[in-house]
CSV table of C-alpha atoms in Angstrom, one decimal:
chain,number,residue,atom,x,y,z
A,24,ALA,CA,-15.8,27.7,-19.5
A,25,GLN,CA,-12.3,27.0,-20.7
A,26,LYS,CA,-12.2,25.1,-23.9
A,27,VAL,CA,-9.6,23.9,-26.4
A,28,THR,CA,-10.5,22.7,-29.9
A,29,GLN,CA,-8.3,20.7,-32.1
A,30,ALA,CA,-10.4,20.3,-35.2
A,31,GLN,CA,-8.0,18.0,-37.0
A,32,THR,CA,-8.6,14.5,-35.6
A,33,GLU,CA,-6.0,12.9,-37.9
A,34,ILE,CA,-3.4,14.1,-40.3
A,35,SER,CA,-1.3,11.9,-42.6
A,36,VAL,CA,1.6,13.3,-44.7
A,37,VAL,CA,4.6,12.1,-46.5
A,38,GLU,CA,8.0,12.5,-44.9
A,39,LYS,CA,9.7,15.9,-45.5
A,40,GLU,CA,6.4,17.7,-46.0
A,41,ASP,CA,5.5,20.6,-43.7
A,42,VAL,CA,2.5,20.1,-41.5
A,43,THR,CA,0.5,22.5,-39.3
A,44,LEU,CA,-1.6,21.4,-36.3
A,45,ASP,CA,-4.4,23.8,-35.4
A,46,CYS,CA,-5.5,24.8,-31.9
A,47,VAL,CA,-8.2,27.2,-30.9
A,48,TYR,CA,-9.1,28.1,-27.4
A,49,GLU,CA,-11.7,29.9,-25.3
A,50,THR,CA,-11.0,31.4,-21.9
A,51,ARG,CA,-12.3,34.0,-19.5
A,52,ASP,CA,-8.9,34.6,-17.9
A,53,THR,CA,-6.8,37.5,-18.9
A,54,THR,CA,-3.6,35.7,-17.9
A,55,TYR,CA,-3.1,32.1,-19.0
A,56,TYR,CA,-0.7,29.7,-20.5
A,57,LEU,CA,-0.9,27.6,-23.6
A,58,PHE,CA,0.9,24.3,-24.1
A,59,TRP,CA,1.7,21.7,-26.7
A,60,TYR,CA,2.4,18.1,-25.7
A,61,LYS,CA,3.5,15.1,-27.8
A,62,GLN,CA,2.2,11.6,-27.0
A,63,PRO,CA,4.2,8.9,-28.8
A,64,PRO,CA,3.0,5.3,-29.0
A,65,SER,CA,4.5,4.6,-25.6
A,66,GLY,CA,1.8,6.8,-24.1
A,67,GLU,CA,3.9,9.2,-22.0
A,68,LEU,CA,3.1,12.9,-22.5
A,69,VAL,CA,6.1,14.9,-23.5
A,70,PHE,CA,6.1,18.6,-22.9
A,71,LEU,CA,7.0,20.6,-26.0
A,72,ILE,CA,6.3,24.3,-25.3
A,73,ARG,CA,4.6,26.8,-23.0
A,74,ARG,CA,3.4,30.2,-24.1
A,75,ASN,CA,2.3,33.0,-21.8
A,76,SER,CA,-0.8,34.9,-22.8
A,77,PHE,CA,1.0,38.3,-23.0
A,78,ASP,CA,3.9,37.1,-25.1
A,79,GLU,CA,2.7,36.8,-28.7
A,80,GLN,CA,6.2,36.3,-30.2
A,81,ASN,CA,6.3,33.3,-32.4
A,82,GLU,CA,8.8,30.6,-31.3
A,83,ILE,CA,11.0,28.3,-33.3
A,84,SER,CA,12.9,25.3,-32.0
A,85,GLY,CA,14.6,23.4,-34.7
A,86,ARG,CA,12.0,22.0,-37.0
A,87,TYR,CA,9.2,23.0,-34.7
A,88,SER,CA,7.5,26.5,-34.7
A,89,TRP,CA,4.5,27.9,-32.9
A,90,ASN,CA,2.2,30.7,-34.0
A,91,PHE,CA,0.3,32.4,-31.2
A,92,GLN,CA,-2.4,34.8,-32.3
A,93,LYS,CA,-4.4,36.2,-29.4
A,94,SER,CA,-6.8,38.1,-31.7
A,95,THR,CA,-8.0,34.8,-33.1
A,96,SER,CA,-7.5,32.7,-29.9
A,97,SER,CA,-5.2,30.3,-31.8
A,98,PHE,CA,-2.0,28.6,-31.0
A,99,ASN,CA,-0.9,26.6,-34.0
A,100,PHE,CA,2.0,24.2,-34.3
A,101,THR,CA,4.1,23.7,-37.4
A,102,ILE,CA,6.6,20.9,-38.1
A,103,THR,CA,8.9,21.7,-41.0
A,104,ALA,CA,10.4,18.9,-43.0
A,105,SER,CA,8.5,16.2,-41.1
A,106,GLN,CA,10.2,12.9,-40.1
A,107,VAL,CA,8.7,9.5,-39.3
A,108,VAL,CA,9.7,10.0,-35.7
A,109,ASP,CA,7.3,12.9,-35.5
A,110,SER,CA,4.4,10.5,-35.7
A,111,ALA,CA,2.4,10.8,-32.5
A,112,VAL,CA,-0.7,12.3,-31.0
A,113,TYR,CA,-0.3,16.0,-30.3
A,114,PHE,CA,-2.3,17.8,-27.6
A,115,CYS,CA,-2.9,21.5,-27.2
A,116,ALA,CA,-3.7,22.6,-23.6
A,117,LEU,CA,-4.8,25.7,-21.8
A,118,SER,CA,-4.2,26.5,-18.1
A,119,GLU,CA,-7.0,27.3,-15.7
A,120,SER,CA,-6.5,28.5,-12.2
A,121,ILE,CA,-8.3,26.5,-9.6
A,122,GLN,CA,-8.0,27.2,-5.9
A,123,GLY,CA,-4.2,27.4,-5.5
A,124,ALA,CA,-3.5,25.0,-8.4
A,125,GLN,CA,-3.4,25.1,-12.2
A,126,LYS,CA,-5.6,22.8,-14.2
A,127,LEU,CA,-4.8,21.9,-17.8
A,128,VAL,CA,-7.7,21.8,-20.2
A,129,PHE,CA,-6.8,19.6,-23.2
A,130,GLY,CA,-8.0,19.5,-26.7
A,131,GLN,CA,-9.0,16.1,-28.1
A,132,GLY,CA,-5.6,15.7,-29.8
A,133,THR,CA,-4.5,15.3,-33.4
A,134,ARG,CA,-3.0,12.0,-34.5
A,135,LEU,CA,-0.2,12.8,-36.9
A,136,THR,CA,1.2,10.1,-39.1
A,137,ILE,CA,4.3,10.7,-41.1
A,138,ASN,CA,4.7,8.1,-43.9
A,139,PRO,CA,8.1,7.2,-45.3
B,14,SER,CA,13.9,19.0,-12.2
B,15,GLN,CA,11.5,16.5,-10.8
B,16,THR,CA,11.0,12.8,-11.7
B,17,ILE,CA,7.6,11.3,-11.6
B,18,HIS,CA,7.1,7.5,-11.0
B,19,GLN,CA,3.9,5.6,-11.5
B,20,TRP,CA,3.1,2.0,-10.9
B,21,PRO,CA,2.0,-0.4,-12.1
B,22,ALA,CA,2.6,0.4,-15.7
B,23,THR,CA,-0.3,-1.8,-16.8
B,24,LEU,CA,-3.2,-3.5,-15.0
B,25,VAL,CA,-6.0,-5.7,-16.0
B,26,GLN,CA,-8.7,-6.0,-13.3
B,27,PRO,CA,-12.2,-7.5,-13.3
B,28,VAL,CA,-15.3,-5.5,-12.7
B,29,GLY,CA,-16.0,-5.1,-9.0
B,30,SER,CA,-12.4,-5.5,-7.9
B,31,PRO,CA,-10.5,-2.8,-5.9
B,32,LEU,CA,-7.9,-0.5,-7.4
B,33,SER,CA,-4.8,1.3,-6.1
B,34,LEU,CA,-2.5,3.3,-8.4
B,35,GLU,CA,0.5,5.0,-7.0
B,36,CYS,CA,2.4,8.1,-8.0
B,37,THR,CA,5.6,9.3,-6.3
B,38,VAL,CA,7.6,12.4,-7.1
B,39,GLU,CA,11.4,13.0,-6.6
B,40,GLY,CA,13.3,16.2,-6.8
B,41,THR,CA,10.8,18.6,-5.4
B,42,SER,CA,9.0,19.3,-2.2
B,43,ASN,CA,5.4,20.3,-1.4
B,44,PRO,CA,4.3,20.1,-5.0
B,45,ASN,CA,0.8,20.3,-6.3
B,46,LEU,CA,-0.1,16.9,-7.7
B,47,TYR,CA,-2.7,15.9,-10.3
B,48,TRP,CA,-4.4,12.8,-11.6
B,49,TYR,CA,-5.6,12.9,-15.2
B,50,ARG,CA,-7.4,10.2,-17.2
B,51,GLN,CA,-7.3,9.6,-20.9
B,52,ALA,CA,-10.2,7.4,-22.0
B,53,ALA,CA,-9.8,5.6,-25.3
B,54,GLY,CA,-9.9,7.9,-28.3
B,55,ARG,CA,-10.5,11.0,-26.1
B,56,GLY,CA,-8.5,13.8,-24.6
B,57,LEU,CA,-7.2,14.0,-21.1
B,58,GLN,CA,-9.5,15.0,-18.2
B,59,LEU,CA,-8.4,16.2,-14.7
B,60,LEU,CA,-9.8,13.8,-12.0
B,61,PHE,CA,-8.2,15.0,-8.8
B,62,TYR,CA,-5.7,17.5,-7.6
B,63,SER,CA,-3.9,18.0,-4.3
B,64,VAL,CA,-2.2,21.2,-2.9
B,65,GLY,CA,-0.8,19.4,0.1
B,66,ILE,CA,-0.8,16.3,2.4
B,67,GLY,CA,-4.4,15.2,3.1
B,68,GLN,CA,-5.9,17.8,0.7
B,69,ILE,CA,-7.8,16.4,-2.2
B,70,SER,CA,-10.1,18.2,-4.6
B,71,SER,CA,-12.2,16.3,-7.1
B,72,GLU,CA,-13.0,17.7,-10.5
B,73,VAL,CA,-15.6,15.2,-11.7
B,74,PRO,CA,-18.0,12.9,-9.9
B,75,GLN,CA,-17.0,9.4,-10.3
B,76,ASN,CA,-16.3,6.0,-8.9
B,77,LEU,CA,-12.7,6.8,-7.9
B,78,SER,CA,-11.1,8.5,-4.9
B,79,ALA,CA,-7.6,9.9,-4.2
B,80,SER,CA,-5.4,10.3,-1.2
B,81,ARG,CA,-2.1,12.0,-0.4
B,82,PRO,CA,-0.6,10.3,2.6
B,83,GLN,CA,2.8,11.9,2.1
B,84,ASP,CA,4.2,15.0,0.6
B,85,ARG,CA,5.4,13.4,-2.6
B,86,GLN,CA,2.9,10.5,-2.9
B,87,PHE,CA,-0.5,10.6,-4.6
B,88,ILE,CA,-2.7,7.5,-4.7
B,89,LEU,CA,-5.8,6.8,-6.9
B,90,SER,CA,-8.2,4.2,-5.6
B,91,SER,CA,-11.5,2.5,-6.1
B,92,LYS,CA,-13.4,0.1,-4.0
B,93,LYS,CA,-15.2,-1.5,-6.9
B,94,LEU,CA,-14.1,-0.9,-10.5
B,95,LEU,CA,-16.5,-0.3,-13.3
B,96,LEU,CA,-16.0,-1.0,-17.0
B,97,SER,CA,-16.0,2.7,-17.6
B,98,ASP,CA,-12.9,3.1,-15.3
B,99,SER,CA,-10.7,1.7,-18.1
B,100,GLY,CA,-8.2,4.2,-19.4
B,101,PHE,CA,-4.8,5.6,-19.2
B,102,TYR,CA,-4.1,7.3,-15.9
B,103,LEU,CA,-1.4,10.0,-15.7
B,104,CYS,CA,0.0,11.7,-12.7
B,105,ALA,CA,1.3,15.2,-13.1
B,106,CYS,CA,3.5,17.6,-11.2
B,107,PRO,CA,4.3,21.2,-12.0
B,108,ASN,CA,7.6,23.1,-11.9
B,109,ARG,CA,8.3,25.5,-9.1
B,110,ALA,CA,6.6,28.4,-10.9
B,111,GLU,CA,3.5,26.3,-11.4
B,112,ASN,CA,3.5,27.3,-15.1
B,113,GLU,CA,4.5,24.0,-16.7
B,114,GLN,CA,3.2,20.5,-15.9
B,115,TYR,CA,5.1,17.3,-16.3
B,116,PHE,CA,3.6,13.9,-16.6
B,117,GLY,CA,4.6,10.5,-15.3
B,118,PRO,CA,4.8,7.4,-17.6
B,119,GLY,CA,1.2,6.5,-16.9
B,120,THR,CA,-0.8,3.4,-15.9
B,121,ARG,CA,-2.9,1.7,-18.5
B,122,LEU,CA,-5.9,0.1,-16.8
B,123,THR,CA,-8.2,-2.3,-18.4
B,124,VAL,CA,-11.3,-3.4,-16.6
B,125,THR,CA,-12.8,-6.7,-17.9
């Protein structure tokens, strides 16, 4: 079965430090998508990135970067020079095809706290 | 891009009472729609999905049901709430390519 593991339940760092959130996944599918979402205290899930399974190029967006390693089934997320506004729960997710639809299988989330 | 509305934003209901949560989508037509639940301290779990009007698929056995009376309306219901139904309910809708899912603002349900 599809599974996503975010082993880090909580991370706390001081502002301006770099921080990496780990994500490991299991899937039977040969084609799939991986995602990261941010959940701020308001609760809404904010889409951050989608990665296609056959595109292993790392991606950078401002202070955010993502490292996709198919060989180790990992899709890690790094925030460089963290800021207090980055404090949130971050979820990694994996797509699974289900009868004409796409289900998202989520990890348990990592609560990131950036201290001033 | 689509906009997803959910209401109510918060709800406190006693055990045994009925429930109706609504999700509507703007800016798209004939979308797949999804209901997820986030229980306290846990990740999100898919409850129901719908590929069209009147078509509902359930992912997990539970006390809840879903309906899709219109193309862009998705309703989550219960006849009698249980304490275990408490949680944060999120409606989701994908983009046209069905390779990204976007979430509504959510409904926080507390069953007392």
